[in-house]
Coordinates of C-alpha atoms and ligand atoms in Angstrom, one line a residue:
M11 CA 0.0 0.0 0.0
H12 CA 1.1 3.5 -0.8
T13 CA 1.9 5.5 2.4
T14 CA 2.0 9.2 2.1
K15 CA 4.6 10.8 4.4
Y16 CA 4.0 14.1 6.1
V17 CA 6.5 16.9 6.7
F18 CA 5.4 19.8 8.8
V19 CA 7.1 23.2 8.7
T20 CA 6.6 25.5 11.7
G21 CA 8.2 28.9 12.3
G22 CA 9.7 30.3 15.4
V23 CA 11.1 33.6 16.8
T24 CA 9.6 35.9 14.2
S25 CA 7.4 35.9 11.1
S26 CA 8.7 36.5 7.6
L27 CA 11.5 34.0 7.8
G28 CA 10.5 32.5 4.5
K29 CA 8.8 29.2 5.5
G30 CA 7.1 29.2 2.1
I31 CA 10.4 29.3 0.3
I32 CA 12.0 26.7 2.5
A33 CA 9.0 24.4 2.0
A34 CA 9.1 25.0 -1.8
S35 CA 12.8 24.4 -2.0
L36 CA 12.7 21.2 -0.1
A37 CA 9.7 20.1 -2.2
K38 CA 11.7 21.0 -5.4
L39 CA 14.7 18.8 -4.2
L40 CA 12.4 15.9 -3.4
Q41 CA 10.7 16.2 -6.7
E42 CA 14.1 16.2 -8.5
R43 CA 14.8 13.0 -6.6
G44 CA 11.8 11.4 -8.2
F45 CA 9.2 11.8 -5.4
T46 CA 5.7 13.2 -6.0
V47 CA 5.3 16.1 -3.6
T48 CA 2.7 18.8 -2.8
I49 CA 2.7 21.6 -0.3
Q50 CA -0.1 22.9 1.8
K51 CA -0.4 26.1 3.8
L52 CA -2.5 26.4 6.9
D53 CA -3.3 30.0 7.8
P54 CA -4.4 30.7 11.4
Y55 CA -6.6 33.8 10.6
I56 CA -10.3 33.8 10.7
N57 CA -11.1 35.0 7.2
I58 CA -12.5 32.1 5.1
D59 CA -9.9 32.9 2.5
P60 CA -7.7 35.9 1.6
G61 CA -10.1 36.9 -1.2
T62 CA -11.7 39.6 1.0
L63 CA -8.3 40.9 2.3
N64 CA -6.8 44.1 1.2
P65 CA -3.5 43.3 -0.5
Y66 CA -1.7 45.6 2.1
E67 CA -2.6 42.9 4.7
H68 CA -0.8 39.8 3.3
G69 CA 0.2 40.8 -0.2
E70 CA -1.3 39.3 -3.4
C71 CA -4.3 37.0 -3.4
Y72 CA -3.3 34.0 -5.5
V73 CA -5.9 32.0 -7.5
T74 CA -5.8 28.3 -8.4
D75 CA -7.3 26.5 -11.3
D76 CA -10.3 25.3 -9.2
G77 CA -11.0 28.9 -8.3
A78 CA -9.6 29.0 -4.7
E79 CA -8.5 32.5 -3.6
T80 CA -5.4 31.7 -1.6
D81 CA -2.2 32.8 0.2
L82 CA 0.6 34.0 -2.0
D83 CA 2.8 31.2 -0.8
L84 CA 0.8 28.9 -3.1
G85 CA 2.2 30.9 -6.0
H86 CA 5.7 30.0 -4.8
Y87 CA 4.8 26.4 -4.6
E88 CA 3.6 26.4 -8.2
R89 CA 6.5 28.5 -9.5
F90 CA 9.0 26.1 -7.9
L91 CA 7.2 22.8 -8.5
N92 CA 5.5 23.5 -11.8
I93 CA 2.4 21.6 -10.7
P94 CA -0.9 23.2 -9.9
T95 CA -2.3 23.6 -6.4
S96 CA -6.0 23.6 -5.5
Q97 CA -8.4 24.6 -2.8
A98 CA -7.1 21.8 -0.6
N99 CA -3.7 23.3 -0.5
N100 CA -4.8 26.4 1.5
V101 CA -6.9 26.2 4.6
T102 CA -7.7 28.9 7.1
T103 CA -9.0 28.8 10.7
G104 CA -12.2 30.5 9.3
R105 CA -12.7 27.6 6.9
I106 CA -12.1 25.0 9.7
Y107 CA -14.6 26.6 12.0
Q108 CA -17.1 27.1 9.2
S109 CA -17.2 23.5 8.4
V110 CA -17.3 22.4 12.1
I111 CA -20.2 24.8 12.7
N112 CA -22.0 23.6 9.6
K113 CA -21.7 20.0 10.8
E114 CA -23.0 21.1 14.3
R115 CA -26.0 22.7 12.7
K116 CA -26.8 19.5 10.8
G117 CA -26.6 17.6 14.1
E118 CA -23.6 15.6 13.0
F119 CA -22.1 15.6 16.5
L120 CA -25.0 13.7 17.9
G121 CA -25.5 15.9 21.0
K122 CA -21.9 16.2 22.0
T123 CA -20.3 19.4 23.2
V124 CA -18.3 20.8 20.2
Q125 CA -14.8 21.8 21.3
V126 CA -11.4 22.9 20.0
I127 CA -10.1 19.5 21.0
P128 CA -11.1 17.1 19.4
H129 CA -13.5 18.7 16.9
I130 CA -11.4 21.6 15.6
T131 CA -8.2 19.5 15.7
D132 CA -9.9 16.6 13.9
E133 CA -11.1 18.9 11.2
I134 CA -7.5 20.3 10.8
K135 CA -6.1 16.7 10.6
N136 CA -8.7 15.8 8.0
R137 CA -7.7 18.8 5.9
I138 CA -4.0 17.8 6.2
Q139 CA -4.8 14.3 5.1
I140 CA -7.1 15.1 2.2
L141 CA -4.1 15.6 0.0
G142 CA -2.4 12.4 1.2
E143 CA -5.5 10.4 0.7
T144 CA -5.7 11.3 -3.0
G145 CA -2.9 8.7 -3.4
N146 CA -1.2 11.2 -5.7
Y147 CA 1.7 12.2 -3.4
D148 CA 4.6 10.4 -1.8
I149 CA 5.1 13.4 0.5
V150 CA 2.8 16.2 1.6
I151 CA 4.6 19.2 3.1
T152 CA 2.3 21.3 5.4
E153 CA 3.4 24.8 6.3
I154 CA 1.8 26.2 9.5
G155 CA 1.4 29.9 9.1
G156 CA 2.3 32.3 11.9
T157 CA 4.8 31.7 14.7
V158 CA 4.8 29.1 17.4
G159 CA 3.5 30.6 20.6
D160 CA 0.8 32.6 18.9
I161 CA -2.5 31.9 20.6
E162 CA -4.2 31.3 17.2
S163 CA -1.6 28.7 16.1
L164 CA -2.2 26.4 19.1
P165 CA -4.9 24.1 17.6
Y166 CA -2.6 23.6 14.6
V167 CA 0.4 22.7 16.7
E168 CA -1.8 20.3 18.7
S169 CA -3.0 18.7 15.4
V170 CA 0.6 18.3 14.3
R171 CA 1.4 16.6 17.7
Q172 CA -1.5 14.2 17.3
M173 CA -0.5 13.4 13.7
L174 CA 3.1 12.7 14.7
W175 CA 1.8 10.2 17.2
E176 CA -0.7 8.6 14.9
K177 CA 1.5 8.3 11.9
G178 CA 4.7 7.3 13.7
E179 CA 8.2 8.8 13.4
E180 CA 9.0 7.3 10.0
N181 CA 5.9 8.8 8.4
A182 CA 5.7 12.3 9.9
I183 CA 8.4 14.8 10.9
V184 CA 8.7 18.5 11.9
I185 CA 11.0 21.1 10.5
H186 CA 11.2 24.1 12.6
L187 CA 12.4 27.3 10.9
T188 CA 14.0 29.8 13.3
L189 CA 16.2 32.9 13.3
V190 CA 19.8 33.0 14.5
P191 CA 20.4 36.7 14.7
Y192 CA 23.8 38.3 14.5
L193 CA 24.6 40.9 17.2
A194 CA 27.0 43.3 15.6
A195 CA 28.1 44.9 18.9
A196 CA 29.0 41.4 20.3
G197 CA 30.2 40.2 16.9
E198 CA 28.3 37.0 17.6
L199 CA 25.5 34.8 16.3
K200 CA 23.0 34.2 19.1
T201 CA 21.3 30.8 19.6
K202 CA 19.0 31.8 22.5
P203 CA 16.0 32.9 20.5
T204 CA 16.0 29.5 18.8
Q205 CA 16.3 27.7 22.1
H206 CA 13.3 29.6 23.4
S207 CA 11.2 28.9 20.3
V208 CA 12.0 25.2 20.4
K209 CA 11.1 25.2 24.1
M210 CA 7.8 26.8 23.2
L211 CA 7.2 24.1 20.6
M212 CA 8.1 21.4 23.2
Q213 CA 5.7 22.8 25.7
S214 CA 3.0 21.9 23.2
G215 CA 4.4 18.4 23.0
V216 CA 6.2 18.7 19.7
S217 CA 10.0 18.2 19.3
P218 CA 11.4 19.4 16.0
D219 CA 13.2 16.8 14.0
I220 CA 15.1 19.3 12.0
L221 CA 16.1 22.9 12.6
V222 CA 16.4 25.3 9.6
C223 CA 18.2 28.4 10.9
R224 CA 17.9 31.7 9.0
T225 CA 21.0 33.7 9.3
E226 CA 23.0 36.6 7.8
H227 CA 26.3 34.9 8.6
E228 CA 27.7 31.4 8.2
I229 CA 26.8 29.3 11.2
S230 CA 30.0 27.5 12.5
D231 CA 30.1 23.9 13.5
D232 CA 30.4 25.0 17.1
I233 CA 27.2 26.9 16.9
K234 CA 25.5 24.1 15.2
R235 CA 26.6 21.8 18.0
K236 CA 25.3 24.2 20.6
L237 CA 21.9 24.5 18.8
A238 CA 21.7 20.7 18.5
L239 CA 22.6 20.1 22.1
F240 CA 20.1 22.6 23.5
C241 CA 17.3 21.8 21.0
N242 CA 17.5 18.0 21.2
V243 CA 18.4 17.3 17.6
K244 CA 21.5 15.8 15.9
Q245 CA 24.1 18.2 14.6
E246 CA 23.4 17.0 11.1
D247 CA 19.8 18.1 11.6
V248 CA 20.8 21.7 12.1
I249 CA 20.5 23.3 8.6
Q250 CA 21.8 26.7 7.9
S251 CA 19.7 28.9 5.6
I252 CA 21.8 31.9 4.9
D253 CA 20.4 35.1 3.2
A254 CA 20.3 34.5 -0.6
E255 CA 20.6 36.9 -3.5
T256 CA 17.4 35.5 -4.9
I257 CA 14.7 33.1 -3.7
Y258 CA 15.6 30.9 -6.6
D259 CA 19.0 30.2 -5.0
V260 CA 17.4 28.5 -2.0
P261 CA 17.0 25.0 -3.5
N262 CA 20.7 24.9 -4.3
L263 CA 21.6 26.2 -0.8
M264 CA 19.4 23.5 0.8
L265 CA 20.9 20.9 -1.4
A266 CA 24.4 21.9 -0.3
E267 CA 23.3 21.8 3.3
G268 CA 21.7 18.4 2.8
L269 CA 18.2 19.3 3.9
D270 CA 16.6 16.8 1.5
K271 CA 19.0 14.0 2.7
V272 CA 18.1 14.4 6.4
V273 CA 14.4 14.5 5.6
L274 CA 14.6 11.3 3.6
K275 CA 16.7 9.6 6.2
K276 CA 14.1 10.4 8.9
L277 CA 11.3 9.3 6.7
K278 CA 13.2 6.1 5.8
L279 CA 12.9 6.8 2.1
T280 CA 15.5 6.0 -0.5
S281 CA 15.7 8.3 -3.4
K282 CA 15.6 7.1 -7.0
Q283 CA 18.1 9.7 -8.2
E284 CA 20.3 12.6 -7.1
P285 CA 18.8 16.1 -7.7
K286 CA 20.3 17.7 -10.8
L287 CA 18.3 20.9 -11.1
L288 CA 19.4 21.2 -14.7
T289 CA 16.6 23.3 -16.1
W290 CA 16.4 25.2 -12.8
N291 CA 20.1 26.1 -13.0
N292 CA 19.9 27.0 -16.6
F293 CA 17.2 29.5 -15.7
L294 CA 19.3 30.7 -12.8
Q295 CA 22.4 31.1 -14.8
K296 CA 20.6 33.3 -17.4
H297 CA 18.8 35.2 -14.7
K298 CA 22.0 36.1 -12.9
N299 CA 24.0 36.9 -16.1
P300 CA 21.7 39.0 -18.2
K301 CA 23.0 40.4 -21.5
H302 CA 20.3 43.0 -21.9
Q303 CA 18.1 45.2 -19.7
V304 CA 14.6 46.6 -20.1
E305 CA 12.6 49.0 -17.9
I306 CA 8.9 48.2 -17.4
A307 CA 6.6 50.6 -15.7
L308 CA 4.2 48.8 -13.4
I309 CA 1.2 50.9 -12.6
G310 CA -0.8 49.9 -9.6
K311 CA -2.4 51.3 -6.5
Y312 CA -0.8 49.0 -4.0
I313 CA 2.8 49.5 -4.9
E314 CA 3.9 50.5 -1.3
L315 CA 3.7 46.7 -0.7
Q316 CA 5.4 45.0 -3.6
D317 CA 4.2 41.6 -2.5
S318 CA 0.8 42.8 -3.8
Y319 CA 2.1 42.1 -7.3
K320 CA 4.2 39.0 -6.4
S321 CA 3.2 36.8 -9.3
I322 CA 3.7 39.6 -11.8
T323 CA 7.2 40.4 -10.6
E324 CA 8.1 36.7 -10.6
A325 CA 6.7 36.3 -14.1
F326 CA 9.0 39.1 -15.2
I327 CA 11.9 37.2 -13.7
H328 CA 11.0 34.0 -15.6
A329 CA 10.3 35.7 -18.9
G330 CA 13.4 38.0 -18.4
S331 CA 15.6 35.0 -17.9
S332 CA 14.3 33.3 -21.1
H333 CA 15.6 36.4 -23.0
E334 CA 18.7 36.8 -20.9
T335 CA 17.3 40.1 -19.9
K336 CA 17.1 41.9 -16.6
V337 CA 13.7 43.4 -16.1
N338 CA 13.9 46.6 -14.1
V339 CA 10.5 47.6 -12.7
R340 CA 9.7 51.3 -12.4
W341 CA 7.0 51.2 -9.8
I342 CA 4.4 53.9 -10.4
H343 CA 1.6 54.6 -8.1
S344 CA -1.5 55.1 -10.2
E345 CA -2.7 57.9 -7.9
S346 CA 0.5 59.9 -8.6
L347 CA -0.2 60.0 -12.4
T348 CA -2.0 63.2 -13.4
P349 CA -2.7 64.7 -16.8
D350 CA 0.2 67.1 -16.1
N351 CA 2.9 64.7 -15.1
F352 CA 2.2 61.3 -16.7
E353 CA 4.6 61.9 -19.6
E354 CA 7.4 62.7 -17.2
H355 CA 6.7 59.6 -15.1
L356 CA 6.6 57.3 -18.0
K357 CA 9.3 58.7 -20.2
G358 CA 12.0 56.2 -21.3
V359 CA 10.2 53.0 -20.3
N360 CA 10.3 50.1 -22.7
G361 CA 7.0 48.7 -21.7
I362 CA 4.0 49.5 -19.5
L363 CA 2.0 47.1 -17.5
V364 CA -1.3 48.2 -15.9
A365 CA -2.0 45.9 -13.0
P366 CA -5.1 44.3 -11.7
G367 CA -7.1 46.0 -9.0
F368 CA -10.5 47.0 -7.6
G369 CA -12.4 50.2 -7.0
D370 CA -11.9 53.7 -8.4
R371 CA -8.8 54.9 -6.5
G372 CA -6.1 55.8 -9.0
I373 CA -8.2 54.9 -12.1
D374 CA -7.5 58.1 -14.0
G375 CA -3.8 57.5 -13.7
K376 CA -4.2 54.0 -15.1
I377 CA -6.2 55.4 -18.1
K378 CA -3.4 58.0 -18.7
A379 CA -0.8 55.3 -18.7
V380 CA -2.7 53.3 -21.3
Q381 CA -3.1 56.4 -23.5
Y382 CA 0.7 57.1 -23.2
A383 CA 1.5 53.5 -24.3
R384 CA -1.0 53.5 -27.1
E385 CA 0.0 56.9 -28.5
N386 CA 3.7 56.4 -28.2
N387 CA 3.9 52.8 -29.5
I388 CA 5.2 51.5 -26.2
P389 CA 4.6 47.8 -25.6
F390 CA 1.5 47.6 -23.4
F391 CA 0.2 44.8 -21.2
G392 CA -3.0 45.2 -19.4
I393 CA -4.1 42.6 -16.9
C394 CA -7.7 42.3 -15.7
L395 CA -8.5 45.8 -14.5
G396 CA -5.6 46.9 -16.7
M397 CA -7.3 45.4 -19.7
Q398 CA -10.6 47.0 -18.7
M399 CA -8.8 50.4 -18.5
A400 CA -7.4 49.8 -22.0
V401 CA -10.9 49.3 -23.4
I402 CA -12.2 52.4 -21.6
E403 CA -9.3 54.5 -22.8
F404 CA -9.9 53.4 -26.4
A405 CA -13.6 54.1 -26.2
K406 CA -13.0 57.5 -24.7
N407 CA -10.1 58.7 -26.9
V408 CA -10.5 56.8 -30.1
L409 CA -14.3 56.3 -30.4
G410 CA -15.0 59.6 -28.8
L411 CA -17.3 58.2 -26.1
V412 CA -16.1 60.7 -23.5
D413 CA -18.3 59.2 -20.8
A414 CA -17.2 55.6 -21.4
F415 CA -16.5 53.8 -18.2
S416 CA -16.9 50.7 -16.1
T417 CA -20.0 50.4 -14.0
E418 CA -17.7 49.3 -11.2
M419 CA -16.5 52.9 -10.9
K420 CA -19.6 54.7 -12.2
S421 CA -22.8 52.7 -11.9
D422 CA -24.9 55.1 -14.0
C423 CA -22.3 55.9 -16.8
R424 CA -23.9 56.4 -20.2
N425 CA -21.4 54.2 -22.1
P426 CA -20.7 51.2 -19.9
V427 CA -18.1 49.6 -22.1
I428 CA -17.2 47.4 -19.1
N429 CA -20.1 46.2 -17.0
L430 CA -21.3 43.6 -14.6
M431 CA -22.0 40.1 -16.0
Q432 CA -25.6 39.2 -15.7
S433 CA -24.8 36.3 -13.4
Q434 CA -23.2 38.8 -11.0
E435 CA -26.1 41.2 -10.8
D436 CA -27.8 39.6 -7.8
V437 CA -24.7 38.7 -6.0
T438 CA -24.5 40.5 -2.6
E439 CA -21.8 38.5 -0.7
K440 CA -18.3 39.5 -1.4
G441 CA -16.4 36.3 -0.5
G442 CA -15.7 33.8 -3.2
T443 CA -18.3 35.2 -5.6
M444 CA -16.3 36.6 -8.4
R445 CA -15.7 34.8 -11.7
L446 CA -12.8 32.7 -10.4
G447 CA -10.5 30.0 -11.6
A448 CA -9.7 28.4 -14.9
W449 CA -11.9 29.3 -18.0
D450 CA -11.3 28.4 -21.6
C451 CA -10.5 30.9 -24.2
K452 CA -10.2 30.5 -28.0
L453 CA -7.6 32.7 -29.7
V454 CA -7.8 34.2 -33.2
K455 CA -5.0 32.9 -35.4
N456 CA -2.3 35.4 -36.4
S457 CA -3.0 37.5 -33.3
L458 CA -0.2 38.5 -30.9
A459 CA -1.7 36.2 -28.3
Y460 CA -1.8 33.3 -30.7
E461 CA 1.8 34.0 -31.7
A462 CA 2.8 33.9 -28.1
Y463 CA 0.9 30.8 -27.0
Q464 CA 1.4 29.0 -30.4
T465 CA -2.0 27.4 -29.9
E466 CA -5.7 28.3 -30.4
N467 CA -7.2 26.9 -27.2
I468 CA -6.0 28.1 -23.9
S469 CA -7.2 28.1 -20.3
E470 CA -6.4 30.8 -17.9
R471 CA -7.3 31.8 -14.3
H472 CA -9.8 34.6 -13.5
R473 CA -10.7 36.8 -10.6
H474 CA -13.1 39.6 -11.5
R475 CA -16.8 40.6 -11.6
Y476 CA -16.9 43.0 -14.5
E477 CA -16.5 42.2 -18.2
F478 CA -16.1 43.7 -21.7
N479 CA -19.6 44.8 -22.8
N480 CA -20.2 43.0 -26.1
E481 CA -22.7 45.7 -27.2
Y482 CA -19.7 47.9 -27.9
L483 CA -17.6 45.2 -29.6
Q484 CA -18.4 46.1 -33.2
Q485 CA -17.7 49.8 -32.8
I486 CA -14.5 49.1 -31.0
E487 CA -13.3 46.6 -33.6
L488 CA -14.2 49.0 -36.4
K489 CA -11.8 51.6 -34.9
G490 CA -8.9 49.1 -34.5
M491 CA -9.1 47.4 -31.2
I492 CA -9.8 43.7 -31.8
A493 CA -11.1 40.9 -29.5
T494 CA -8.5 38.2 -30.2
G495 CA -9.6 35.8 -27.5
T496 CA -13.1 34.9 -26.4
N497 CA -14.7 32.3 -24.2
P498 CA -16.0 29.7 -26.6
K499 CA -19.1 29.1 -24.6
T500 CA -20.2 32.5 -23.3
G501 CA -18.7 34.7 -26.0
L502 CA -17.1 36.9 -23.2
V503 CA -14.1 38.8 -24.5
E504 CA -10.9 37.6 -22.9
V505 CA -8.1 39.3 -24.9
V506 CA -8.0 42.6 -26.8
E507 CA -5.2 43.8 -29.1
I508 CA -4.5 46.8 -31.3
P509 CA -2.9 45.4 -34.5
K510 CA -1.6 48.7 -35.6
H511 CA 0.4 49.1 -32.4
P512 CA 3.8 47.2 -32.0
W513 CA 2.5 45.2 -29.0
F514 CA -0.7 46.1 -27.3
V515 CA -2.4 43.3 -25.4
G516 CA -5.0 43.4 -22.7
V517 CA -6.2 40.2 -21.0
Q518 CA -9.2 39.8 -18.7
Y519 CA -7.6 36.9 -17.0
H520 CA -4.4 36.6 -14.8
P521 CA -1.6 35.1 -16.8
E522 CA 0.9 35.8 -14.0
Y523 CA -0.6 33.0 -11.8
K524 CA 0.6 30.4 -14.3
S525 CA 4.2 31.5 -14.9
T526 CA 6.7 29.1 -13.4
V527 CA 10.5 28.7 -13.6
L528 CA 10.2 25.8 -15.9
K529 CA 7.4 27.4 -18.0
P530 CA 7.7 31.1 -18.2
H531 CA 4.3 32.5 -19.2
P532 CA 4.1 32.9 -23.1
L533 CA 2.5 36.4 -22.8
F534 CA 5.1 37.7 -20.4
V535 CA 7.8 36.2 -22.7
A536 CA 6.3 38.0 -25.7
F537 CA 5.9 41.3 -23.7
I538 CA 9.5 41.3 -22.6
K539 CA 10.6 40.5 -26.2
A540 CA 8.6 43.5 -27.4
A541 CA 10.1 45.7 -24.7
L542 CA 13.5 44.5 -25.7
K543 CA 12.9 45.4 -29.3
Q544 CA 11.6 48.8 -28.2
S545 CA 14.8 49.3 -26.2
K546 CA 16.9 48.5 -29.2
D547 CA 14.9 50.7 -31.6
Ligands
LIG619 N1 -12.2 45.2 -10.5 C1 -12.3 44.5 -11.7 C2 -13.4 43.5 -11.8 O1 -13.8 43.1 -10.7 C3 -10.9 43.9 -12.1 C4 -10.5 42.8 -11.1 C5 -9.0 42.5 -11.2 O2 -8.2 43.3 -11.8 N2 -8.6 41.4 -10.7 O3 -13.8 43.1 -12.8

């Protein structure tokens, strides 16, 4: 019988140590060794999913093929592993409680008092095992969000404790990620915070099997020995994770430290092959030694927190590497673009990307940026709201429909070139109610999109409520903006282009979610190519 093994990743000392990247790097190495691996993120907050969160809270909301709105770490998992994730890969406390409460209302607990232990912890354990039970994975890596010691993490740590006991030591292990800070005044790396966070974990009945220690300086063997002694692990189980130049270095760093080896040893697994990371290192080599440079303006309203556009900036890195090109991003706040200054802000860029977004803040700046790209033949890429702004700009300035707008920003506008889908009209709840997940699209041959994808039938992920209003399609096409991609069933416009422009593409979907190291997204690759050409001309 196929037994799935479980690896839990907890975090200590502080947040933002990069548990997601460590989990993804380990998974990458195990995948290279021939194992099937997936990663799951458990988030201790009470929102059902991050779909209703402002990007300033936790950065970008990532979307899976099955329409789950998830934590941005799932983006890293997909970019590293090149396999899709799903709703089951991200679970929040809100979702756990929601399903327990739903069961309680149905009477499923047969009169029992419903409690954190065992009902909440059982639900957490079920969610962890759902992925294992598919039989698709040799190893499931589960990342516990937050930091041990947080009140809200306690039920998760207890669930891990129970699973370690139930599965047995060969089938479930814990990696604890901690910080080993360097005190400049003392000239020393300090182990005490790690000792305390391990103690905290042990108070909940969980002893880590492996310590991964984030550090700015090399951790000497002496320090490793000290950490091992005081944290009850073997010295070989203390893995250094030194600050890296790029997140894409981390699999190599973990390979050099032997993280994958100690994990396999503990899980009593023998690997079919050594990790080679051939395609990975080829990508990395080109990424680190670019022969060209381009500058892309990224226009958005959340640019103070660049994590809000994580998948877009990573897609630039993937596409840039494929052209041996460094993509420099000129971050432009849409609110700072005015009719008086937009030219000054955008001058000299080789491409303009207008980002996804919601609401009317900064909308005029986005429209100005589209106009500048269109009139000056600068490669333009509009994503979701960016595509909608491209349509509005075209309707206003080329068709002369001065009051053209989206009903999202102006519900009573006279020319709603972007409006609400009928199926959205009666929707009142905000959570999980947009057009979400993968939808098919058929491309027009000889279009820029077709040229990029090299195929007619594609499927891309969505996250929006508003759509191109087909009542305006004919007039818009007559003036030179063409719908080159449509949903074959609904007729909804998915891609618009201006054939007279060197490279002007707007997409209603989010291509950035599907760009990975192994498969840079074709539209990003084509956009960077156009920007490169622009820079040479
Ligand atoms: N606000 C727009 C809509 O809901 C665009 C959404 C987005 O850019 N993700 O249709």
